[in-house]
Short mmCIF file of C-alpha atoms and ligand atoms in Angstrom, two decimals:
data_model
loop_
_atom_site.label_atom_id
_atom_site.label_comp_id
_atom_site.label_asym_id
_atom_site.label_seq_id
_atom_site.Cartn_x
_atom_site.Cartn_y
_atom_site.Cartn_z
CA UNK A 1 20.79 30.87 8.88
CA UNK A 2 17.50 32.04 10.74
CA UNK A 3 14.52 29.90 10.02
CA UNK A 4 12.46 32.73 8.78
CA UNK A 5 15.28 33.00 5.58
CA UNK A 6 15.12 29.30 5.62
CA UNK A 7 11.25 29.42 5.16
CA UNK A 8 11.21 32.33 3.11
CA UNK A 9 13.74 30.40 0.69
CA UNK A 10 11.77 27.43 0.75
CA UNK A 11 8.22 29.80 -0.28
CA UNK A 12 10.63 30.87 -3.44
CA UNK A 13 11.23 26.96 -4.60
CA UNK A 14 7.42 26.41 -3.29
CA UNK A 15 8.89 23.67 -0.82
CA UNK A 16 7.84 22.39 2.65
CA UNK A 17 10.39 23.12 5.21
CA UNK A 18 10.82 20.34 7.82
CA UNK A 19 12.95 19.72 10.84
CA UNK A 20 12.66 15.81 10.91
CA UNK A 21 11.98 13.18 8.07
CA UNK A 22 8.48 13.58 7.17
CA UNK A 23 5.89 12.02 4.62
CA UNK A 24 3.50 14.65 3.64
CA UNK A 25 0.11 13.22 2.35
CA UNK A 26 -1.85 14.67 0.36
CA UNK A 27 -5.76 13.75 1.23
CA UNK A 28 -6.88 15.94 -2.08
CA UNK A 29 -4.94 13.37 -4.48
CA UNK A 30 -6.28 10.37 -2.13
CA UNK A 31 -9.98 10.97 -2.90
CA UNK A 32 -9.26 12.00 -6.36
CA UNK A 33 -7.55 8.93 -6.69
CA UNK A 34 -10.87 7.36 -5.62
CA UNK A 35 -13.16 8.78 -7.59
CA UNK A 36 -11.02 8.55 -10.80
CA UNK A 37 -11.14 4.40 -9.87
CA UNK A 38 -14.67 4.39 -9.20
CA UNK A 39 -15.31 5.98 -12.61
CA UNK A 40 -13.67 4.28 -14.72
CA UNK A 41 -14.45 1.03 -13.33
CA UNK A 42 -18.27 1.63 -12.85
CA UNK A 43 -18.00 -0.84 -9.67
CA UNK A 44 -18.46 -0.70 -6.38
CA UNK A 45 -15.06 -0.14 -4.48
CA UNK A 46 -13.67 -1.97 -1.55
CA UNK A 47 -10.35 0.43 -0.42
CA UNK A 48 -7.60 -1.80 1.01
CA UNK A 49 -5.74 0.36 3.38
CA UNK A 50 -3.53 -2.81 4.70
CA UNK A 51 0.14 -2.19 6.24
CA UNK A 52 -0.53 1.29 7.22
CA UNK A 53 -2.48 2.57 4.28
CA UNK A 54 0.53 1.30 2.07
CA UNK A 55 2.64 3.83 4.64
CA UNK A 56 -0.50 6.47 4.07
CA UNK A 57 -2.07 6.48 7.04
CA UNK A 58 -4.51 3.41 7.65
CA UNK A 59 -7.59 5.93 8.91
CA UNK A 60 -6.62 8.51 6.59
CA UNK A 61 -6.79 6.54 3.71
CA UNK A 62 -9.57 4.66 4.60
CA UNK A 63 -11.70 8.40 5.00
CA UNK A 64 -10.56 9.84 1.88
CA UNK A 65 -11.08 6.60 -0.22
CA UNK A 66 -14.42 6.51 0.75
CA UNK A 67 -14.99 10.72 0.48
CA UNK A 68 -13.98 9.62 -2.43
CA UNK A 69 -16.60 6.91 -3.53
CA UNK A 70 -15.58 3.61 -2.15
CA UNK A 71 -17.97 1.89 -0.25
CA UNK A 72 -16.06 -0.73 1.63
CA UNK A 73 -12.47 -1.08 3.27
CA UNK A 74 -10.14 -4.01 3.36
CA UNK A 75 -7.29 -5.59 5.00
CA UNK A 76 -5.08 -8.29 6.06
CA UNK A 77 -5.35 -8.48 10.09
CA UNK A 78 -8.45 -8.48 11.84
CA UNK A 79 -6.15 -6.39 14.18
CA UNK A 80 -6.07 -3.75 11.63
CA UNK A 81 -9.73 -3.81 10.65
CA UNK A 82 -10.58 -3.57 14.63
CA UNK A 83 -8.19 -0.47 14.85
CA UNK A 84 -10.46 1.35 11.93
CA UNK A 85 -13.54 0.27 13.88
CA UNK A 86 -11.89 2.00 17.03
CA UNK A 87 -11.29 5.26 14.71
CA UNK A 88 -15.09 5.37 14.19
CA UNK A 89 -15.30 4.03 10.92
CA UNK A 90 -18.56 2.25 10.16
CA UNK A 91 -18.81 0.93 6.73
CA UNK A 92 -18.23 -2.34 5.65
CA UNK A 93 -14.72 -4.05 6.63
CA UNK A 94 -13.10 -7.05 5.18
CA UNK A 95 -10.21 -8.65 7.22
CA UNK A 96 -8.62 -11.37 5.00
CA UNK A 97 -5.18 -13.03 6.07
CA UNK A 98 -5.16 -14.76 9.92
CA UNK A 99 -4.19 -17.24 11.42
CA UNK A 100 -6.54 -19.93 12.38
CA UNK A 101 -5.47 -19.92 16.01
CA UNK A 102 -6.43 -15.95 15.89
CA UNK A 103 -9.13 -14.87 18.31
CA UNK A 104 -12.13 -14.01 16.47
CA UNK A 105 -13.84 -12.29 18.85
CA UNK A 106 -13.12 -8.94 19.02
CA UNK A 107 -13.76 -8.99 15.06
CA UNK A 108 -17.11 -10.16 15.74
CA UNK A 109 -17.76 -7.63 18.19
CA UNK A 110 -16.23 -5.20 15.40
CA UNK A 111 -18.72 -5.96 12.56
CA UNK A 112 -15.37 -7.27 10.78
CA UNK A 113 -16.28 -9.84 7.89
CA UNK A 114 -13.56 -12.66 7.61
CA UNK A 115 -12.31 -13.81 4.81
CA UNK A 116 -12.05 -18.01 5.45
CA UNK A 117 -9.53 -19.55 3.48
CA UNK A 118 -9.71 -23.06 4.89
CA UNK A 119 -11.81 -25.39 6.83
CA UNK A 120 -9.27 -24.49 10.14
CA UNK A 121 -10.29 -21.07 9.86
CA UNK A 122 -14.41 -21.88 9.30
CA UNK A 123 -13.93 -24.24 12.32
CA UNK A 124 -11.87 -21.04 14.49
CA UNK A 125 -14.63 -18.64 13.36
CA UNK A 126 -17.82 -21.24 14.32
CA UNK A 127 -16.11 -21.44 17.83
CA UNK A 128 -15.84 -18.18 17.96
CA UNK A 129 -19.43 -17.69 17.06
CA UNK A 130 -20.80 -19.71 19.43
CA UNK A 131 -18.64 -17.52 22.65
CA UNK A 132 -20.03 -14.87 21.59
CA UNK A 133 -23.27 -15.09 20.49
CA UNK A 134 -22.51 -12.86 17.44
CA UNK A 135 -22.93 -14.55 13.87
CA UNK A 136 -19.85 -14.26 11.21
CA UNK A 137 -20.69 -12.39 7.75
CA UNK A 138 -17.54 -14.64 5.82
CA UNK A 139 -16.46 -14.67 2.26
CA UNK A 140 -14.98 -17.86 1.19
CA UNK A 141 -11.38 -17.27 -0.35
CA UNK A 142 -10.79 -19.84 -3.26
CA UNK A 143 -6.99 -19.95 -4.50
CA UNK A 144 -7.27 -19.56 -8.23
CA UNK A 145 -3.68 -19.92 -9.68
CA UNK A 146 -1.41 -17.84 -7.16
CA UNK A 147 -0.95 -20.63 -4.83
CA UNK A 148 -1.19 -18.29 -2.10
CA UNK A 149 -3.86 -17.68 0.11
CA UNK A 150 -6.89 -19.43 -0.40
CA UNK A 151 -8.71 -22.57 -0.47
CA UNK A 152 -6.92 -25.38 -2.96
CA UNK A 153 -9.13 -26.06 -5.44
CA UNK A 154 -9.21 -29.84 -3.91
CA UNK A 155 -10.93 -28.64 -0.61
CA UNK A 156 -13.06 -26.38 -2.01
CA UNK A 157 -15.80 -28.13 -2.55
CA UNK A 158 -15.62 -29.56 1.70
CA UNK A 159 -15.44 -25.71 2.38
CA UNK A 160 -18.66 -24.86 0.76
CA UNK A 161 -20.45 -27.68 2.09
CA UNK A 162 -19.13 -26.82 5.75
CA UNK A 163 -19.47 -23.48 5.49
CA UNK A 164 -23.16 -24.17 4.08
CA UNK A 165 -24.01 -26.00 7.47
CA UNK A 166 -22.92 -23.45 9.24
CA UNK A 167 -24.98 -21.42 7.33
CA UNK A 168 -27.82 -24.01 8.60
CA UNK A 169 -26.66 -23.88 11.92
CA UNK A 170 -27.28 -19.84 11.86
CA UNK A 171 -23.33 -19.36 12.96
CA UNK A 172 -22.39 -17.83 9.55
CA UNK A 173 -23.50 -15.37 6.76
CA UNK A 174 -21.32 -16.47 3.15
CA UNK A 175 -22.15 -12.75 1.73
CA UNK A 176 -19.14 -12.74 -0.65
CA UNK A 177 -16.80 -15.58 -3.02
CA UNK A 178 -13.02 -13.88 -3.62
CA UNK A 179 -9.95 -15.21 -5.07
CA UNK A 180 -7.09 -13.29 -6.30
CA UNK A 181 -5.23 -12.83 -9.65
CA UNK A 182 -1.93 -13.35 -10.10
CA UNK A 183 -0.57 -11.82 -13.93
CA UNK A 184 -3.26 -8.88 -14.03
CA UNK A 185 -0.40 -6.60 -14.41
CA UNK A 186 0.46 -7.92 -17.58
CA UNK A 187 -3.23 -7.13 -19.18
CA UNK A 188 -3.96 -9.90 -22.20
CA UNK A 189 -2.17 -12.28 -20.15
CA UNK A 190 -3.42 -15.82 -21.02
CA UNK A 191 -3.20 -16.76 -17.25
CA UNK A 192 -5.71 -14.46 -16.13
CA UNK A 193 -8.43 -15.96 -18.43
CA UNK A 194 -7.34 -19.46 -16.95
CA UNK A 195 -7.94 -18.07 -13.65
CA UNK A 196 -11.18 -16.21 -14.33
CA UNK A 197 -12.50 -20.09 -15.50
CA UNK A 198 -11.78 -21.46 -12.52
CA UNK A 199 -13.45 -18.58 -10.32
CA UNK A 200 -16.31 -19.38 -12.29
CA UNK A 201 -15.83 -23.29 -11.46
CA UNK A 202 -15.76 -22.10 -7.50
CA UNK A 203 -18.67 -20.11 -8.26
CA UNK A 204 -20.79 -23.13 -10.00
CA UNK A 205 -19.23 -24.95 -7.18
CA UNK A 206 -20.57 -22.97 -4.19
CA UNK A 207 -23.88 -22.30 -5.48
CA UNK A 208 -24.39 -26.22 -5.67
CA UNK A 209 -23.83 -26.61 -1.83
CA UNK A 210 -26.19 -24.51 -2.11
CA UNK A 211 -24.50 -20.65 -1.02
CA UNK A 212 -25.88 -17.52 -2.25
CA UNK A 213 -23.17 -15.69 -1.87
CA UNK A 214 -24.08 -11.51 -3.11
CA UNK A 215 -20.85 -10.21 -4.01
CA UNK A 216 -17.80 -11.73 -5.55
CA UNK A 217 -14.38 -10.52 -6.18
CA UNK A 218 -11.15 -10.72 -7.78
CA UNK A 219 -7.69 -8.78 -8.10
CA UNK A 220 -6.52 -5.83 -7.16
CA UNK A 221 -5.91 -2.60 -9.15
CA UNK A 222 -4.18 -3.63 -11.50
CA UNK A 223 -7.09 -6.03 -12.48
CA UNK A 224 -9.77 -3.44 -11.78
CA UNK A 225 -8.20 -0.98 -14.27
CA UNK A 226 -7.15 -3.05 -17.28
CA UNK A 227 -9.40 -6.47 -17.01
CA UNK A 228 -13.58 -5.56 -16.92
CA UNK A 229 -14.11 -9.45 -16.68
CA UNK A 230 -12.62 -9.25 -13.38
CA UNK A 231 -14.90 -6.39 -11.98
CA UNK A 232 -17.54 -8.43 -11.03
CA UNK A 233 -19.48 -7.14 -8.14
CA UNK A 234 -16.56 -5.45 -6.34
CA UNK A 235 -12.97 -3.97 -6.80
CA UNK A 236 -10.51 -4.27 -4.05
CA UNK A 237 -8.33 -1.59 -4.79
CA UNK A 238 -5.45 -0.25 -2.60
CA UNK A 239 -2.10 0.71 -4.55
CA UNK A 240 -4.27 3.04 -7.50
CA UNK A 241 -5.41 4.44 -4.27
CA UNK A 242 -1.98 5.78 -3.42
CA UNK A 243 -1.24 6.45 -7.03
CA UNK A 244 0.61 3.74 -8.23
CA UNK A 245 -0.77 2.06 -11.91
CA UNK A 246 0.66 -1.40 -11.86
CA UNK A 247 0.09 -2.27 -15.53
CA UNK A 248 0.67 1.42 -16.73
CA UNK A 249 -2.85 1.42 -17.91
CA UNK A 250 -2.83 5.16 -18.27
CA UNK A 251 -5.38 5.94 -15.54
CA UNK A 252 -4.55 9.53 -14.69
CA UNK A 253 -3.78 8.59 -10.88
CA UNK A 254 -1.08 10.89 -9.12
CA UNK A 255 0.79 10.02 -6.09
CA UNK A 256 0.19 11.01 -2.93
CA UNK A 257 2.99 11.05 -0.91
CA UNK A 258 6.01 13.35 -0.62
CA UNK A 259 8.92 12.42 1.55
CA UNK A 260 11.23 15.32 2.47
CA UNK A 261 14.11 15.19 4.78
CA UNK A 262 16.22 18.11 6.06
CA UNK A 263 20.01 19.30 5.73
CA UNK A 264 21.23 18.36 8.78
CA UNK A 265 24.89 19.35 8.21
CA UNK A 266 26.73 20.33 4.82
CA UNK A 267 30.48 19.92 4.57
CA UNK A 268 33.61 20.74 1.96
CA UNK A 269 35.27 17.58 1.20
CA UNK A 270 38.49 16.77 -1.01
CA UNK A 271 38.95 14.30 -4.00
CA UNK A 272 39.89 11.13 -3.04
CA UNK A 273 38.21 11.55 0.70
CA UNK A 274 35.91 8.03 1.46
CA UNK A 275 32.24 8.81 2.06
CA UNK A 276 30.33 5.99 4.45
CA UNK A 277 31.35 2.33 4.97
CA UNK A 278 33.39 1.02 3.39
CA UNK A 279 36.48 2.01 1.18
CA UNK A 280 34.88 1.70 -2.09
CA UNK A 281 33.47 5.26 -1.97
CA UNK A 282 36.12 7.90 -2.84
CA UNK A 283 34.63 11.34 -4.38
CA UNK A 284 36.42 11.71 -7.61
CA UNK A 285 36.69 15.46 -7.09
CA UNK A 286 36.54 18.06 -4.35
CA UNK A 287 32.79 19.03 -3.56
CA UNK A 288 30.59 20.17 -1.27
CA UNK A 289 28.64 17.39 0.80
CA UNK A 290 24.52 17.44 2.27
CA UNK A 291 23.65 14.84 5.26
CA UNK A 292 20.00 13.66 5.45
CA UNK A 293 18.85 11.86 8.74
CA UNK A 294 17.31 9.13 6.29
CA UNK A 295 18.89 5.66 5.94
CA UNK A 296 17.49 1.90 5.40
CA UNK A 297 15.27 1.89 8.71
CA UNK A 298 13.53 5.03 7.21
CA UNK A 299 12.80 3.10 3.73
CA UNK A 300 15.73 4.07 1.92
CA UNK A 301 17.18 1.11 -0.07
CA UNK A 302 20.26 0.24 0.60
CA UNK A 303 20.80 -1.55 -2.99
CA UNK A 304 19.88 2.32 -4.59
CA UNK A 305 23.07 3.38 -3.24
CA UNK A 306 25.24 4.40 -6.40
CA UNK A 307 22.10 5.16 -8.51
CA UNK A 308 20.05 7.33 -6.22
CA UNK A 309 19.64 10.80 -6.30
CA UNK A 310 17.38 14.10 -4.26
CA UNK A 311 16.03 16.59 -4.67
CA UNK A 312 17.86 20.18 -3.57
CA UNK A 313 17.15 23.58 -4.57
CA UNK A 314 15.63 22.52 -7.56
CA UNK A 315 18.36 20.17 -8.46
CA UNK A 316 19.12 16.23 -8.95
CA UNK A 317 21.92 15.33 -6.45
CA UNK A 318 23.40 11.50 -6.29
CA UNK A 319 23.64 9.98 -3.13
CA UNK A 320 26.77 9.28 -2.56
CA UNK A 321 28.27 6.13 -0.54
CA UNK A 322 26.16 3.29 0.43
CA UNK A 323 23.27 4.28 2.44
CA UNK A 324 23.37 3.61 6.06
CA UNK A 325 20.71 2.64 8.60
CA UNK A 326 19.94 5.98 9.50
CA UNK A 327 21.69 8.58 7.10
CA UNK A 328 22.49 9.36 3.40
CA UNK A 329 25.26 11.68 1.85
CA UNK A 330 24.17 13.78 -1.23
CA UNK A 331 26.86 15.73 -3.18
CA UNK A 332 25.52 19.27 -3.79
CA UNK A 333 28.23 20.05 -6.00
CA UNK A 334 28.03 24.52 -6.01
CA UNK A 335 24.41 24.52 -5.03
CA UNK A 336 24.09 26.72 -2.14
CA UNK A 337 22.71 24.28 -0.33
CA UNK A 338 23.03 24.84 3.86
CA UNK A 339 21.78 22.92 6.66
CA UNK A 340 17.95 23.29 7.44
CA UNK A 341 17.28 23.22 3.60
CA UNK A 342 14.99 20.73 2.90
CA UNK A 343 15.44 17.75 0.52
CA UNK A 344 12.44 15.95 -1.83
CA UNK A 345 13.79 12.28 -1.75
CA UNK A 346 10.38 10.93 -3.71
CA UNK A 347 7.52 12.65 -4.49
CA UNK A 348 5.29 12.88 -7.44
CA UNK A 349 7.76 13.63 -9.30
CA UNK A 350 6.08 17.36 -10.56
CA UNK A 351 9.14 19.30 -9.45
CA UNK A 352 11.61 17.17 -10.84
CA UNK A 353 12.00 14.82 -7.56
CA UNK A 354 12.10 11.01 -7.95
CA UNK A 355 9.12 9.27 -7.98
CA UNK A 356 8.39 5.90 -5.94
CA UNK A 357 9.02 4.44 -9.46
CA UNK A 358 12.48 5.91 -10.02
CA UNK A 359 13.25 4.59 -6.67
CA UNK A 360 12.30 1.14 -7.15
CA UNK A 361 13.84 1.15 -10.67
CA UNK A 362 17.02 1.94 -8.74
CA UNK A 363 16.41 -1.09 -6.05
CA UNK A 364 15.05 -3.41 -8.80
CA UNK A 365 12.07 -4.07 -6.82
CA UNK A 366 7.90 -2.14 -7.17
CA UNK A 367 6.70 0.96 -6.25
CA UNK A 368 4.24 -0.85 -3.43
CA UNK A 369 7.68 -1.59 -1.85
CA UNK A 370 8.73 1.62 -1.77
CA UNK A 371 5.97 3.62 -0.09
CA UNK A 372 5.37 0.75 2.31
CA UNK A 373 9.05 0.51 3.36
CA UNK A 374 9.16 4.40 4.69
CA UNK A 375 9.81 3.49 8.22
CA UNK A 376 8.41 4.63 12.14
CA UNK A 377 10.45 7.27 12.42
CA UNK A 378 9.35 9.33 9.37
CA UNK A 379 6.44 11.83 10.74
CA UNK A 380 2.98 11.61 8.31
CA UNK A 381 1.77 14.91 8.09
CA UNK A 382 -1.57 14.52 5.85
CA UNK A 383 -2.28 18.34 4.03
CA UNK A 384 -5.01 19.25 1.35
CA UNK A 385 -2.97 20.38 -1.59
CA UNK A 386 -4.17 19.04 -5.18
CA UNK A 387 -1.56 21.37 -6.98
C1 LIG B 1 -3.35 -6.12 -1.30
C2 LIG B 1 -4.49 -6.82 -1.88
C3 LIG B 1 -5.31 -6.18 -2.79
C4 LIG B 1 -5.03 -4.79 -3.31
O1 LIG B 1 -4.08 -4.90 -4.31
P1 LIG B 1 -3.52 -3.59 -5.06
O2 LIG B 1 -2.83 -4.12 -6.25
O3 LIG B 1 -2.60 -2.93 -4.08
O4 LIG B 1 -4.68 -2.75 -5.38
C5 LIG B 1 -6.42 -6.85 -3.25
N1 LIG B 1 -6.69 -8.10 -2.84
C6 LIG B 1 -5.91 -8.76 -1.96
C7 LIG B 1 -6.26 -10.14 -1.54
C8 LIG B 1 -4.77 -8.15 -1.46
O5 LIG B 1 -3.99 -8.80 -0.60
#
């Protein structure tokens, strides 16, 4: 079939025809996201744009969060906050999981606050301080309950005083106190008050050695959209961002991403034939059958297979077979479905595709998972839409 049918098909079902796996983003929803956040919280708004943007985009997430009102950005690496630096972003950017033995410098030379977890890491960042001349703006990370990251509550007290000296010693800036909650997706959850007390301990205890810090934060979105005690001066927000509501607060937040595949081949097949590895997969009936060049290295889960279904010609079709590394099967039953059609596998679900939510219903695991499993090989393509 010629591609201008193809395309002129796809106008008709108001779909994006694509010739590889692609992730279309959707900047519009991004910032809306952002703004709807910043509203209803009332707080300032650190973006986390960690592992890729949550599969977004690091850069475009990070410039539509702030179009959108945030003021700050966050993530893990300082190898990802020096890559937003190099894309000629300026504002504010907090780098919070490294190794101690990680070389400092070039997020010193970046403007990159560190988050400093332990005395190893205070010690790694003085060093690093003193090679290059250039002082460290730090926020000390207290573990409040999530045994995680973070100080223990038994050093704390050491890291304050250390990181006080330092202070002294004009190597170090403590703008900022964070810790992180663990149950804030579960609003009314008695934990989170336990763990709010003992940010305020950390708090009572850092301002006794004698810190000022200006800022202090907790949680994630789920905490900034159900739990106001947890606002505090700052809400590091990244998967609201990308339209996902942990604790179905009801924000109206929409996702962002839609991740289309094409027909690559259709086929008849007979009852009984096998589909994929495996002999455990025998179609019950004749039918006809769609091949997407999508499998488990793309971000498909393998554990959906046998609940999964996409979205073709306007129509729910199960995936049949387990899903391979590189390629699903989709019965298409009489839809006249031929290759170079285009398939929604998730989307925001407003023309009946799955959602990341359906999808991670189906793989028993969260929505984060979902968007930030879509693999290298899917193009991002980011569009203004905001239909
Ligand atoms: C990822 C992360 C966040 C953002 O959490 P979301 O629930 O995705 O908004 C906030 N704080 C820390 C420490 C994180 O690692």
């Amino acid at each position: 079939m010629s591609t201008d049918l193809l395309r002129r098909r796809a106008r008709a079902r108001r779909t994006t025809v694509v010739s590889r796996p692609t992730a279309l983003v959707d900047l519009a929803v991004l910032r809306a996201n952002a703004r709807t956040i910043a509203r209803l919280t009332g707080t300032p708004l650190l973006a986390v744009v960690k592992a890729d943007g949550y599969g977004h985009g690091a850069v475009p997430l990070a410039r539509a969060a702030l179009a959108g009102g945030a003021s700050a950005l966050g993530v893990t690496s300082v190898t990802e906050a020096v890559a937003l630096r190099r894309a000629g972003i300026d504002v504010p950017v907090l780098s919070w999981l490294n190794a101690p033995a990680t070389d400092f410098r070039p997020a010193l030379h970046a403007r990159v606050d560190l988050a400093v977890p332990s005395l190893d890491h205070l010690r790694a960042i003085r060093a690093a301080v003193r090679r290059t001349g250039v002082p460290a703006t730090v926020h000390l990370h207290v573990d409040i309950g999530m045994t995680r990251d973070g100080a223990e509550q038994d050093s704390w007290r050491r890291l304050c005083a250390e990181a006080r000296a330092a202070e002294e010693a004009e190597e170090v800036v403590v703008h900022g106190l964070m810790g992180h909650l663990g149950c804030a997706d579960r609003p009314g959850h008695p934990t989170t008050t336990r763990d709010l007390d003992r940010f305020d301990l950390a708090t009572r205890v850092a301002h006794a050695a004698g810190l000022r810090p200006t800022v202090r934060h907790l949680g994630g979105t789920a905490a900034a959209l159900t739990e106001p005690r947890a606002r505090l001066d700052l809400c590091r927000v990244g998967a609201g961002l990308v339209g996902i509501d942990p604790a179905a607060s009801g924000a109206l937040l929409r996702p962002a991403l839609t991740l289309l595949a094409p027909v690559v081949a259709v086929r008849e097949a007979r009852a009984g034939q096998r589909v994929g590895y495996g002999d455990a997969h025998a179609l019950p009936r004749a039918t006809r059958l769609a091949l997407l060049p999508v499998g488990y290295a793309d971000g498909i889960p393998r554990i959906a297979s046998g609940h999964a279904s996409v979205l073709l010609h306007g129509r729910r079709c199960p995936v049949v077979g387990l899903v391979s590394m590189d390629q699903v099967v989709v019965d298409v039953g009489p839809l006249p479905v031929v290759a170079g059609d285009t398939a929604v596998v998730l989307g925001p679900g407003s023309t009946g595709e799955p959602t990341a939510h359906e999808w991670a219903r189906w793989a028993g695991t969260i929505e984060h998972e979902i968007v930030t499993g879509i693999g290298p090989r899917v193009d991002r393509r980011h569009v203004e839409e905001d239909h």
